């Protein structure tokens, strides 16, 4: 059975029309361009970041994501990881992802671009692009979602503190467009 025949069979099952072989398929955005990010942090790659194949190991990119997000939160949103009063919320990662497009390697200086794509009642979703040197396209695009919780009971906060939220709003890039789309569907 050809690919087109399988698509037709699935479409019949789902009650939808089959896309033609020549129909243009919209590719999802990759957010690889530097212009997709509002904040940048230089990160020096290390010898130990490289793997046996001569490029930065995939798992290391998660350290870079964590570094740029938390550095921004500490400097601009009042996050205090050493808060002994246990009165400020802490962020717990509930989801993460990474897509790899081009290898990066030691000893290059990397730039971690950061934007926020969604701010909820107690959650925030970050998008991070890792750029090698002055390249315009990211080698990797990923991110994660934090849920901010009470540091003692580990339950989501009822609302993000205003001081934290105001720092986050400067990086917000897509929520307005998403909200418009939701309104149009209603």
C-alpha positions as a printed NumPy array, in Angstrom:
array([[  0.   ,   0.   ,   0.   ],
       [  1.419,   3.39 ,  -0.977],
       [  1.739,   6.281,   1.423],
       [ -1.071,   8.147,  -0.338],
       [ -3.334,   5.085,  -0.085],
       [ -2.621,   4.791,   3.648],
       [ -3.462,   8.476,   4.11 ],
       [ -6.732,   7.976,   2.225],
       [ -7.602,   4.985,   4.389],
       [ -6.909,   6.935,   7.606],
       [ -8.858,   9.928,   6.268],
       [-11.895,   7.738,   5.512],
       [-11.687,   6.283,   9.003],
       [-11.454,   9.744,  10.575],
       [-14.127,  11.195,   8.273],
       [-11.776,  13.811,   6.807],
       [-10.59 ,  14.647,   3.334],
       [ -7.309,  13.264,   2.07 ],
       [ -4.613,  15.862,   1.368],
       [ -3.424,  15.718,  -2.212],
       [  0.145,  14.709,  -2.904],
       [  0.834,  18.172,  -4.282],
       [ -0.834,  20.108,  -1.472],
       [  1.558,  22.298,   0.441],
       [  2.051,  21.061,   3.976],
       [  2.688,  23.862,   6.431],
       [  5.814,  23.184,   8.43 ],
       [  5.635,  24.07 ,  12.097],
       [  7.892,  26.96 ,  13.066],
       [ 11.29 ,  25.974,  14.434],
       [ 12.092,  29.264,  16.23 ],
       [ 15.716,  28.984,  15.142],
       [ 16.258,  32.668,  14.306],
       [ 17.875,  34.97 ,  16.871],
       [ 14.965,  37.385,  16.452],
       [ 12.71 ,  34.838,  18.23 ],
       [ 14.456,  35.555,  21.541],
       [ 14.414,  38.563,  23.854],
       [ 17.231,  37.817,  26.307],
       [ 20.69 ,  36.341,  25.743],
       [ 23.254,  34.828,  28.066],
       [ 26.751,  33.944,  26.839],
       [ 27.85 ,  30.466,  27.935],
       [ 31.379,  29.208,  27.415],
       [ 31.317,  25.595,  26.296],
       [ 33.65 ,  23.294,  28.215],
       [ 35.912,  20.44 ,  27.166],
       [ 33.704,  18.042,  29.137],
       [ 30.601,  19.168,  27.184],
       [ 31.849,  17.373,  24.054],
       [ 31.052,  13.711,  23.558],
       [ 32.999,  11.02 ,  21.697],
       [ 31.637,  12.298,  18.389],
       [ 33.265,  15.712,  18.795],
       [ 30.139,  17.768,  19.48 ],
       [ 28.268,  18.878,  22.561],
       [ 26.342,  15.977,  24.045],
       [ 22.558,  16.288,  23.81 ],
       [ 22.097,  16.053,  27.579],
       [ 24.375,  19.067,  28.155],
       [ 21.904,  21.338,  26.376],
       [ 19.491,  20.807,  29.287],
       [ 22.134,  22.31 ,  31.601],
       [ 22.309,  25.327,  29.29 ],
       [ 18.518,  25.688,  29.314],
       [ 18.441,  25.476,  33.103],
       [ 21.284,  28.004,  33.355],
       [ 19.716,  30.733,  31.208],
       [ 16.24 ,  30.34 ,  32.725],
       [ 17.403,  30.42 ,  36.34 ],
       [ 19.978,  33.156,  35.767],
       [ 17.201,  35.332,  34.336],
       [ 14.771,  34.495,  37.152],
       [ 17.363,  35.278,  39.829],
       [ 18.478,  38.564,  38.26 ],
       [ 15.113,  39.842,  37.003],
       [ 12.25 ,  38.093,  38.791],
       [ 13.269,  37.875,  42.435],
       [ 13.91 ,  34.122,  42.506],
       [ 16.09 ,  33.358,  45.525],
       [ 17.273,  29.738,  45.628],
       [ 18.859,  30.427,  49.049],
       [ 15.687,  31.833,  50.644],
       [ 15.782,  30.507,  54.195],
       [ 12.365,  31.961,  55.049],
       [ 10.657,  29.446,  52.75 ],
       [  8.106,  32.104,  51.789],
       [  8.882,  32.547,  48.105],
       [  7.67 ,  30.096,  45.471],
       [ 10.07 ,  27.753,  43.746],
       [  9.804,  26.446,  40.184],
       [  9.544,  22.726,  39.496],
       [ 10.028,  21.477,  35.939],
       [  7.015,  19.47 ,  34.766],
       [  7.845,  19.147,  31.044],
       [ 10.891,  19.658,  28.85 ],
       [ 11.869,  19.265,  25.22 ],
       [ 14.734,  19.817,  22.818],
       [ 15.096,  19.707,  19.028],
       [ 18.585,  19.525,  17.542],
       [ 19.407,  21.116,  14.192],
       [ 23.186,  21.536,  13.947],
       [ 26.146,  20.416,  16.033],
       [ 27.976,  22.813,  18.334],
       [ 31.298,  22.02 ,  19.966],
       [ 33.975,  23.079,  22.419],
       [ 35.743,  25.583,  22.582],
       [ 33.072,  27.847,  21.103],
       [ 31.203,  30.542,  22.975],
       [ 27.488,  29.828,  22.93 ],
       [ 24.607,  32.251,  23.331],
       [ 21.467,  31.025,  25.06 ],
       [ 18.46 ,  32.981,  23.81 ],
       [ 15.417,  33.05 ,  26.09 ],
       [ 11.763,  33.897,  25.533],
       [  8.606,  33.034,  27.417],
       [  5.744,  31.599,  25.396],
       [  3.102,  31.284,  28.11 ],
       [  2.424,  32.634,  31.567],
       [ -0.345,  30.895,  33.457],
       [ -1.702,  31.251,  36.973],
       [  1.185,  29.266,  38.49 ],
       [  3.116,  28.047,  35.447],
       [  5.52 ,  29.504,  32.902],
       [  6.742,  28.001,  29.626],
       [ 10.17 ,  29.021,  28.348],
       [ 11.682,  28.64 ,  24.883],
       [ 15.473,  28.581,  24.586],
       [ 17.641,  28.697,  21.483],
       [ 21.328,  27.81 ,  21.723],
       [ 23.43 ,  29.693,  19.18 ],
       [ 27.066,  28.928,  18.397],
       [ 29.084,  32.123,  18.197],
       [ 27.37 ,  34.8  ,  16.132],
       [ 25.311,  32.396,  13.992],
       [ 21.765,  33.53 ,  13.215],
       [ 20.23 ,  30.06 ,  13.44 ],
       [ 20.102,  28.05 ,  16.656],
       [ 21.849,  24.703,  16.892],
       [ 19.185,  23.577,  19.344],
       [ 15.751,  24.865,  20.33 ],
       [ 14.154,  23.599,  23.493],
       [ 12.751,  24.645,  26.795],
       [ 10.652,  23.636,  29.709],
       [  7.632,  24.482,  31.821],
       [  7.923,  25.484,  35.452],
       [  5.067,  25.18 ,  37.893],
       [  5.715,  27.507,  40.811],
       [  4.899,  25.914,  44.136],
       [  4.945,  26.667,  47.824],
       [  8.433,  25.538,  48.942],
       [  7.122,  23.691,  52.014],
       [  3.966,  21.891,  50.821],
       [  4.959,  21.707,  47.126],
       [  1.476,  22.717,  45.957],
       [  0.999,  25.223,  43.089],
       [  0.742,  28.845,  44.16 ],
       [ -2.609,  30.558,  43.664],
       [ -0.88 ,  33.229,  41.572],
       [  2.639,  34.204,  40.617],
       [  3.978,  37.07 ,  42.749],
       [  3.666,  40.379,  40.862],
       [  7.41 ,  41.066,  41.189],
       [  8.145,  37.75 ,  39.508],
       [  5.442,  38.087,  36.868],
       [  6.497,  41.606,  35.838],
       [ 10.021,  40.376,  35.075],
       [  8.595,  37.49 ,  33.064],
       [  6.274,  39.676,  31.003],
       [  9.269,  41.394,  29.359],
       [ 10.141,  38.069,  27.689],
       [  6.617,  37.054,  26.636],
       [  6.358,  36.491,  22.875],
       [  3.3  ,  34.428,  21.923],
       [  0.535,  34.512,  24.498],
       [ -1.282,  37.466,  22.899],
       [ -1.47 ,  35.652,  19.555],
       [ -2.653,  32.454,  21.278],
       [ -5.331,  34.397,  23.169],
       [ -6.604,  35.955,  19.916],
       [ -6.834,  32.509,  18.34 ],
       [ -8.844,  31.215,  21.302],
       [-11.221,  34.2  ,  21.101],
       [-11.765,  33.61 ,  17.378],
       [-12.736,  29.975,  18.063],
       [-15.354,  30.953,  20.658]])
